[in-house]
Coordinates of C-alpha atoms in Angstrom, one line a residue:
X13 CA -7.5 38.3 10.2
X14 CA -3.9 38.1 8.8
X15 CA -3.8 37.6 5.1
X16 CA -1.8 34.7 3.8
X17 CA 1.3 35.6 1.9
X18 CA 1.1 34.9 -1.8
X19 CA 3.0 31.8 -2.8
X20 CA 6.2 32.4 -4.7
X21 CA 6.1 31.4 -8.4
X22 CA 9.5 30.6 -10.1
X23 CA 9.5 30.4 -13.8
X24 CA 11.6 28.4 -16.3
X25 CA 13.2 26.0 -13.8
X26 CA 15.2 23.1 -15.2
X27 CA 14.6 19.8 -13.3
X28 CA 17.9 18.3 -12.5
X29 CA 17.2 14.8 -11.1
X30 CA 15.1 12.6 -9.0
X31 CA 14.8 12.8 -5.2
X32 CA 13.3 10.5 -2.6
X33 CA 9.6 9.7 -2.3
X34 CA 9.0 10.1 -6.1
X35 CA 9.9 13.8 -6.1
X36 CA 12.4 15.6 -8.4
X37 CA 14.7 18.5 -7.5
X38 CA 16.4 21.5 -8.9
X39 CA 18.8 24.1 -7.5
X40 CA 18.4 27.9 -7.6
X41 CA 21.2 30.1 -6.2
X42 CA 22.6 27.0 -4.4
X43 CA 19.4 26.2 -2.7
X44 CA 17.7 22.8 -3.3
X45 CA 14.1 22.9 -4.4
X46 CA 12.1 19.6 -4.1
X47 CA 9.4 19.5 -6.8
X48 CA 6.2 17.6 -6.6
X49 CA 3.9 16.8 -9.6
X50 CA 4.6 15.3 -13.0
X51 CA 8.2 16.0 -13.8
X52 CA 11.3 14.3 -15.0
X53 CA 15.0 15.3 -15.2
X54 CA 15.4 17.6 -18.2
X55 CA 11.9 19.2 -17.9
X56 CA 11.7 23.0 -18.1
X57 CA 8.8 24.1 -15.7
X58 CA 7.2 26.8 -13.7
X59 CA 6.8 26.0 -10.1
X60 CA 4.9 27.3 -7.1
X61 CA 6.6 27.2 -3.7
X62 CA 4.4 26.0 -0.8
X63 CA 7.1 25.5 1.9
X64 CA 10.3 27.4 2.6
X65 CA 13.1 26.5 4.9
X66 CA 16.5 27.8 5.5
X67 CA 18.3 25.2 3.3
X68 CA 15.5 24.0 0.9
X69 CA 12.1 24.7 -0.6
X70 CA 9.2 22.6 -1.6
X71 CA 7.2 23.4 -4.7
X72 CA 4.7 22.0 -7.2
X73 CA 4.7 22.1 -11.0
X74 CA 2.1 24.5 -12.3
X75 CA 3.2 24.7 -16.0
X76 CA 5.5 22.6 -18.2
X77 CA 7.4 24.4 -21.1
X78 CA 9.7 21.6 -22.3
X79 CA 9.5 17.9 -21.5
X80 CA 12.5 15.6 -21.0
X81 CA 13.5 13.1 -23.7
X82 CA 13.2 10.5 -20.9
X83 CA 9.4 10.8 -20.8
X84 CA 6.9 8.4 -22.3
X85 CA 3.1 8.8 -22.8
X86 CA 1.0 7.9 -19.7
X87 CA -1.6 5.2 -20.4
X88 CA -4.2 6.4 -17.9
X89 CA -6.6 9.4 -18.6
X90 CA -6.4 10.2 -14.9
X91 CA -2.7 10.5 -14.8
X92 CA -1.5 13.8 -13.1
X93 CA -4.7 14.1 -11.0
X94 CA -5.0 10.8 -9.4
X95 CA -2.7 10.0 -6.5
X96 CA -1.7 6.6 -7.8
X97 CA 0.7 5.4 -10.6
X98 CA 2.7 8.7 -10.5
X99 CA 5.5 7.3 -12.6
X100 CA 3.6 6.4 -15.7
X101 CA 5.6 8.9 -17.7
X102 CA 8.8 7.0 -17.1
X103 CA 9.8 3.8 -18.8
X104 CA 9.6 0.8 -16.5
X105 CA 13.3 0.1 -16.9
X106 CA 14.0 3.6 -15.5
X107 CA 11.6 3.1 -12.6
X108 CA 13.5 0.0 -11.7
X109 CA 16.8 1.9 -11.9
X110 CA 15.4 4.6 -9.6
X111 CA 14.1 2.1 -7.0
X112 CA 17.4 0.3 -7.0
X113 CA 19.2 3.6 -6.5
X114 CA 16.8 4.5 -3.7
X115 CA 17.6 1.3 -1.8
X116 CA 21.4 1.8 -2.2
X117 CA 21.3 5.5 -1.2
X118 CA 19.2 4.9 1.9
X119 CA 21.2 1.9 3.2
X120 CA 24.4 3.8 2.4
X121 CA 23.6 7.3 3.8
X122 CA 21.2 6.3 6.7
X123 CA 22.5 2.8 7.6
X124 CA 26.2 3.7 7.2
X125 CA 27.2 0.1 7.6
X126 CA 29.4 -2.1 5.3
X127 CA 27.2 -3.5 2.5
X128 CA 27.5 -6.4 0.1
X129 CA 26.9 -5.8 -3.7
X130 CA 23.2 -5.2 -3.8
X131 CA 21.3 -7.6 -6.0
X132 CA 19.5 -6.3 -9.1
X133 CA 15.9 -5.4 -8.2
X134 CA 13.4 -8.2 -8.8
X135 CA 10.9 -6.7 -11.4
X136 CA 7.2 -7.2 -11.4
X137 CA 5.9 -9.6 -14.0
X138 CA 2.8 -7.5 -14.5
X139 CA 3.0 -3.6 -14.6
X140 CA -0.8 -3.1 -15.0
X141 CA -3.8 -4.9 -13.4
X142 CA -1.5 -6.4 -10.8
X143 CA -3.5 -5.5 -7.6
X144 CA -5.9 -8.0 -5.9
X145 CA -7.7 -5.3 -3.9
X146 CA -9.0 -1.7 -4.6
X147 CA -11.1 0.5 -2.3
X148 CA -13.2 3.2 -3.8
X149 CA -15.0 6.0 -2.0
X150 CA -18.5 7.5 -2.6
X151 CA -18.6 11.2 -2.4
X152 CA -21.0 14.1 -3.1
X153 CA -18.0 16.4 -3.7
X154 CA -16.4 15.3 -7.0
X155 CA -13.1 16.8 -8.0
X156 CA -13.4 19.2 -10.9
X157 CA -10.6 20.0 -13.2
X158 CA -9.6 23.6 -13.9
X159 CA -11.1 23.2 -17.3
X160 CA -14.5 22.0 -15.9
X161 CA -14.5 24.9 -13.4
X162 CA -13.7 27.4 -16.2
X163 CA -16.5 26.1 -18.5
X164 CA -19.2 27.5 -16.1
X165 CA -21.2 24.3 -16.6
X166 CA -23.2 22.6 -13.8
X167 CA -21.8 19.2 -13.0
X168 CA -23.3 16.3 -11.0
X169 CA -20.8 16.2 -8.1
X170 CA -21.5 12.6 -7.1
X171 CA -18.4 10.5 -7.6
X172 CA -17.0 6.9 -6.9
X173 CA -13.3 6.7 -7.0
X174 CA -10.1 7.7 -5.3
X175 CA -9.2 10.5 -2.8
X176 CA -7.4 13.5 -4.4
X177 CA -3.9 13.6 -2.7
X178 CA -3.9 15.5 0.5
X179 CA -7.7 16.0 0.3
X180 CA -10.0 13.8 2.6
X181 CA -13.1 15.5 1.2
X182 CA -12.7 15.4 -2.6
X183 CA -12.9 12.3 -4.8
X184 CA -11.7 11.8 -8.3
X185 CA -14.4 10.1 -10.3
X186 CA -12.7 7.1 -12.0
X187 CA -13.6 6.1 -15.5
X188 CA -11.1 3.3 -15.9
X189 CA -8.4 2.1 -13.4
X190 CA -5.4 0.0 -14.7
X191 CA -4.6 -1.5 -11.3
X192 CA -7.1 -4.3 -11.0
X193 CA -8.3 -6.7 -13.6
X194 CA -11.9 -7.1 -14.9
X195 CA -14.6 -7.1 -13.7
X196 CA -13.4 -4.5 -11.2
X197 CA -14.1 -1.5 -13.5
X198 CA -17.5 -2.9 -14.6
X199 CA -18.6 -3.4 -10.9
X200 CA -17.6 0.1 -9.9
X201 CA -19.4 1.7 -12.9
X202 CA -22.5 -0.4 -12.7
X203 CA -22.8 0.3 -8.9
X204 CA -22.4 4.0 -9.4
X205 CA -25.0 4.2 -12.2
X206 CA -27.5 2.1 -10.2
X207 CA -27.0 4.5 -7.3
X208 CA -27.6 7.5 -9.5
X209 CA -30.7 6.0 -11.0
X210 CA -32.1 5.3 -7.6
X211 CA -31.3 8.7 -6.3
X212 CA -29.1 7.4 -3.4
X213 CA -27.1 9.9 -1.4
X214 CA -23.3 9.8 -1.8
X215 CA -21.4 10.3 1.4
X216 CA -20.5 13.8 2.6
X217 CA -17.2 13.7 4.3
X218 CA -17.7 17.1 5.9
X219 CA -21.2 16.6 7.4
X220 CA -20.5 12.8 7.9
X221 CA -23.8 11.6 6.3
X222 CA -24.9 9.8 3.2
X223 CA -26.3 6.4 2.3
X224 CA -23.4 5.1 0.1
X225 CA -19.9 5.3 1.7
X226 CA -17.3 2.8 0.3
X227 CA -16.8 -0.1 -2.1
X228 CA -14.1 -2.7 -1.8
X229 CA -13.3 -5.1 -4.6
X230 CA -10.9 -8.1 -4.0
X231 CA -9.9 -11.0 -6.3
X232 CA -7.6 -14.0 -5.8
X233 CA -5.4 -16.2 -7.9
X234 CA -7.9 -19.0 -7.4
X235 CA -10.6 -17.1 -9.2
X236 CA -12.5 -15.9 -6.2
X237 CA -14.1 -12.4 -6.3
X238 CA -15.1 -10.5 -3.1
X239 CA -17.2 -7.3 -2.9
X240 CA -17.8 -5.3 0.3
X241 CA -20.2 -2.3 0.2
X242 CA -20.1 0.1 3.1
X243 CA -23.3 1.9 3.9
X244 CA -23.5 5.0 6.0
X245 CA -27.2 4.6 6.9
X246 CA -29.1 1.5 8.2
X247 CA -31.8 1.7 5.5
X248 CA -32.2 -2.0 5.2
X249 CA -34.8 -1.9 2.4
X250 CA -32.5 0.0 0.1
X251 CA -29.5 -2.0 1.2
X252 CA -31.3 -5.1 0.1
X253 CA -32.1 -3.5 -3.2
X254 CA -28.5 -2.5 -3.9
X255 CA -27.0 -5.8 -2.8
X256 CA -29.6 -7.8 -4.9
X257 CA -28.7 -5.7 -8.0
X258 CA -25.0 -6.4 -7.6
X259 CA -25.7 -10.2 -7.1
X260 CA -27.9 -10.3 -10.2
X261 CA -25.6 -8.3 -12.5
X262 CA -22.4 -10.0 -11.4
X263 CA -23.1 -13.7 -10.6
X264 CA -19.4 -14.3 -10.7
X265 CA -18.9 -12.7 -7.3
X266 CA -18.2 -15.5 -4.9
X267 CA -18.4 -13.5 -1.7
X268 CA -20.8 -10.5 -1.5
X269 CA -20.8 -8.6 1.8
X270 CA -21.9 -5.3 3.3
X271 CA -21.2 -3.2 6.4
X272 CA -23.3 -0.4 8.0
X273 CA -20.8 2.2 9.3
X274 CA -22.0 5.3 11.1
X275 CA -18.7 6.1 12.6
X276 CA -16.4 9.1 11.9
X277 CA -14.0 7.0 9.8
X278 CA -14.1 4.3 7.1
X279 CA -12.4 1.6 9.1
X280 CA -14.7 -1.4 9.9
X281 CA -12.5 -3.9 11.8
X282 CA -14.7 -3.2 14.8
X283 CA -18.0 -3.6 12.9
X284 CA -20.1 -6.6 11.8
X285 CA -19.6 -7.6 8.2
X286 CA -22.8 -9.2 6.9
X287 CA -22.5 -11.9 4.2
X288 CA -25.2 -11.2 1.7
X289 CA -24.4 -14.1 -0.8
X290 CA -21.8 -16.7 -1.3
X291 CA -18.9 -17.5 0.9
X292 CA -17.8 -15.1 3.7
X293 CA -14.2 -15.3 2.5
X294 CA -12.1 -15.9 -0.5
X295 CA -9.0 -18.1 -1.0
X296 CA -5.5 -17.5 -2.3
X297 CA -2.8 -20.0 -3.0
X298 CA 1.0 -19.5 -2.5
X299 CA 2.9 -22.6 -3.6
X300 CA 1.1 -25.4 -1.8
X301 CA -0.3 -23.2 1.0
X302 CA -3.9 -22.0 0.8
X303 CA -4.9 -18.8 2.7
X304 CA -8.4 -17.9 3.6
X305 CA -9.0 -14.2 3.4
X306 CA -12.0 -12.5 5.0
X307 CA -13.3 -9.0 4.4
X308 CA -11.1 -7.7 7.3
X309 CA -8.0 -9.7 6.5
X310 CA -4.8 -8.2 5.3
X311 CA -3.1 -9.8 2.3
X312 CA -0.3 -8.6 0.0
X313 CA -2.1 -6.7 -2.8
X314 CA 0.2 -7.9 -5.6
X315 CA -0.2 -11.7 -5.4
X316 CA 2.2 -12.7 -8.1
X317 CA 5.0 -10.5 -6.7
X318 CA 4.2 -11.5 -3.1
X319 CA 5.0 -15.1 -4.0
X320 CA 8.4 -14.0 -5.3
X321 CA 8.9 -11.9 -2.2
X322 CA 8.2 -14.9 0.1
X323 CA 10.4 -17.2 -2.0
X324 CA 13.3 -14.7 -1.6
X325 CA 12.6 -14.5 2.1
X326 CA 12.7 -18.3 2.4
X327 CA 15.8 -18.5 0.3
X328 CA 17.7 -16.1 2.5
X329 CA 16.5 -17.8 5.7
X330 CA 18.0 -21.1 4.2
X331 CA 16.1 -23.2 6.7
X332 CA 17.4 -26.8 7.3
X333 CA 14.4 -28.2 9.1
X334 CA 15.3 -28.0 12.8
X335 CA 15.2 -24.2 13.4
X336 CA 13.0 -22.2 15.7
X337 CA 11.8 -19.2 13.8
X338 CA 10.3 -16.0 15.1
X339 CA 8.0 -14.2 12.5
X340 CA 7.6 -10.7 13.8
X341 CA 4.7 -8.4 12.6
X342 CA 3.3 -11.6 11.2
X343 CA 0.0 -10.1 10.1
X344 CA -2.3 -13.0 9.0
X345 CA 0.6 -15.4 9.3
X346 CA 1.3 -15.5 5.6
X347 CA 5.1 -15.8 5.9
X348 CA 4.9 -17.9 9.0
X349 CA 2.6 -20.5 7.3
X350 CA 4.7 -20.2 4.2
X351 CA 8.0 -21.2 5.9
X352 CA 6.5 -23.6 8.5
X353 CA 7.1 -26.8 6.7
X354 CA 10.8 -25.9 6.3
X355 CA 11.6 -25.6 10.1
X356 CA 10.8 -27.1 13.5
X357 CA 8.7 -24.3 14.9
X358 CA 7.4 -20.8 14.1
X359 CA 6.3 -18.3 16.6
X360 CA 4.4 -15.3 15.1
X361 CA 3.6 -12.0 16.8
X362 CA 1.1 -9.4 15.5
X363 CA -0.6 -6.4 17.0
X364 CA -4.1 -7.0 15.5
X365 CA -6.1 -9.8 17.2
X366 CA -8.2 -10.4 14.2
X367 CA -5.1 -11.0 12.1
X368 CA -3.9 -13.5 14.6
X369 CA -7.2 -15.5 14.4
X370 CA -6.7 -15.5 10.5
X371 CA -3.2 -16.8 11.0
X372 CA -4.4 -19.7 13.3
X373 CA -7.2 -20.5 10.8
X374 CA -4.8 -20.7 7.9
X375 CA -2.5 -23.0 9.8
X376 CA -5.4 -25.2 10.6
X377 CA -6.7 -25.3 7.0
X378 CA -3.3 -26.4 5.8
X379 CA -2.8 -29.0 8.6
X380 CA 0.2 -27.0 9.8
X381 CA 0.8 -27.9 13.4
X382 CA 4.2 -26.2 14.2
X383 CA 3.0 -22.6 14.5
X384 CA 2.2 -20.5 17.5
X385 CA 0.6 -17.1 17.2
X386 CA 0.3 -14.3 19.7
X387 CA -1.4 -10.9 19.6
X388 CA -0.2 -7.7 21.3
X389 CA 1.9 -4.6 21.0
X390 CA 5.3 -5.8 19.8
X391 CA 7.2 -3.7 22.4
X392 CA 5.2 -5.3 25.2
X393 CA 5.0 -8.8 23.9
X394 CA 8.5 -9.3 22.6
X395 CA 10.7 -9.1 25.7
X396 CA 13.7 -11.0 27.1
X397 CA 11.2 -13.0 29.2
X398 CA 9.3 -13.9 26.0
X399 CA 12.5 -15.3 24.5
X400 CA 13.1 -17.3 27.8
X401 CA 9.6 -18.7 27.6
X402 CA 9.4 -19.6 23.9
X403 CA 13.1 -20.3 23.3
X404 CA 16.0 -18.6 21.7
X405 CA 15.3 -18.2 18.0
X406 CA 17.7 -19.5 15.4
X407 CA 16.2 -17.3 12.7
X408 CA 14.1 -14.1 13.0
X409 CA 12.0 -12.9 10.1
X410 CA 10.7 -9.4 10.6
X411 CA 8.3 -7.5 8.3
X412 CA 7.4 -4.3 10.2
X413 CA 5.1 -1.4 9.1
X414 CA 6.6 1.6 7.3
X415 CA 7.7 3.1 10.6
X416 CA 10.1 0.2 11.1
X417 CA 10.9 -1.4 14.5
X418 CA 10.8 0.3 17.9
X419 CA 14.2 0.6 19.7
X420 CA 12.9 -1.6 22.4
X421 CA 12.2 -4.4 19.8
X422 CA 15.8 -4.0 18.3
X423 CA 17.2 -4.3 21.8
X424 CA 15.4 -7.6 22.3
X425 CA 16.7 -8.8 18.9
X426 CA 20.2 -8.0 19.9
X427 CA 19.9 -9.9 23.2
X428 CA 18.2 -12.9 21.6
X429 CA 21.2 -13.3 19.3
X430 CA 19.6 -15.3 16.5
X431 CA 22.1 -16.6 13.8
X432 CA 20.1 -14.9 11.0
X433 CA 17.7 -12.0 10.7
X434 CA 15.7 -11.7 7.4
X435 CA 14.4 -8.1 7.4
X436 CA 11.6 -7.5 5.0
X437 CA 10.8 -3.8 4.5
X438 CA 8.4 -1.6 2.7
X439 CA 10.5 1.4 3.6
X440 CA 14.2 1.1 3.1
X441 CA 14.8 4.4 5.0
X442 CA 13.5 3.0 8.4
X443 CA 15.0 -0.4 7.5
X444 CA 18.4 1.3 7.1
X445 CA 18.0 3.0 10.5
X446 CA 17.2 -0.3 12.1
X447 CA 20.1 -2.0 10.4
X448 CA 22.4 0.6 11.8
X449 CA 21.2 -0.3 15.3
X450 CA 21.5 -4.0 14.7
X451 CA 25.1 -3.5 13.3
X452 CA 26.3 -3.8 16.9
X453 CA 26.1 -7.6 16.5
X454 CA 25.1 -8.2 12.9
X455 CA 26.6 -7.9 9.4
X456 CA 24.6 -7.3 6.2
X457 CA 25.1 -10.4 4.0
X458 CA 22.7 -9.9 1.2
X459 CA 20.2 -7.3 -0.1
X460 CA 17.5 -7.9 -2.6
X461 CA 15.1 -5.1 -3.7
X462 CA 11.7 -6.2 -5.0
X463 CA 9.2 -4.1 -7.0
X464 CA 5.8 -4.7 -5.6
X465 CA 4.1 -1.6 -7.0
X466 CA 5.0 -0.6 -10.6
X467 CA 4.5 3.1 -11.6
X468 CA 5.0 4.2 -8.0
X469 CA 8.2 5.2 -6.1
X470 CA 7.5 2.5 -3.5
X471 CA 10.0 -0.4 -3.2
X472 CA 10.2 -3.5 -1.0
X473 CA 13.6 -4.6 0.2
X474 CA 14.8 -7.8 1.8
X475 CA 18.1 -7.9 3.7
X476 CA 19.8 -10.9 5.3
X477 CA 21.8 -10.1 8.5
X478 CA 24.2 -12.6 10.0
X479 CA 25.4 -12.7 13.6
X480 CA 29.0 -11.6 13.8

């Protein structure tokens, strides 16, 4: 067997600036090195190269000698190991500056189209405890730090927490997470302790077996609290015991549910969710529109900032009341129902059939009668014939996944010739690519970045395109 080549270690590297996707970079002998791990411009670090190409290298920080004056202290004890909140060591104002720059750079260098002055990024009101959903994984293979390994001690390897970046089989056991408000931390810790006391098996991702698999905690701005426990074995006596414990200790839970999942992955869209206690859903309110959210429903995970995002979308659409609006990648119809009262008709299209059922339900709950929702692959559903059947749209709102829109979809948009396109994106790079394709018939009128996820490099961006 051929031995692996030892990875190159480069000492005393001065970090120069930030790069895309939350990385930093430096240059050695004219070659760019992209650096992963905790770093900031001005740091002096040792790095280990894990990928070499002709014109660049990729490396990770293995030791820090000097820290940048830019840095601040991280607030979370798991910082540097956990895959979330990787920018805790940067002041929030600096994070916003970097996200603004990311949007400008990607629209400029990838889109290469004339741009207006880009609006200042819309900051998040809350920078901690802002998420309404967290998903934790049970594992019998807890991540150990180098210090723990070096100690020679024996550790209980059962964990309940987050996946270590790039490792599907190892879990960081979380003490306190700053992403979701109480009682999220208490629920996770109490559930874990009860499981240990009862001697339950935590899931083995290699052997694909174990009693406890997953824990989802969701809350809403109306005070609802949903918990979903995913079990890997149909041991109904012990399931009853676990669920009864949670119900007794946390009476504030308004929707308590569980799933038995013996598949090879954690997704449960195709499995039955059993409501153990309370409602089978929770409710969220955006302005005067109420949304019912089931255990399988998608909803924006930062409720406060989602409302700002939808208000910006509505403002850019500038609906006068008589427009036909297409809402593409509508999900559970959140934007469609949000804008419905401001226009004549909304037609929403989404790939996931269950999401479309949620969209229809939310229209019904709010007595919204001017929405039509269809499920299917966007490339196959949204065709020139579709436009002929449902009518030429006056406004198109599109909020695609990170991969952006397929070329076939862009072609239909160009043929449809709506007066306005409001493009909401969680990935300005693919948004810039699509805008370049749309520039054949559209000009970019306005761009507003929105920070949905503080302490991460992710940024949402809304662009208004007007027909030439």
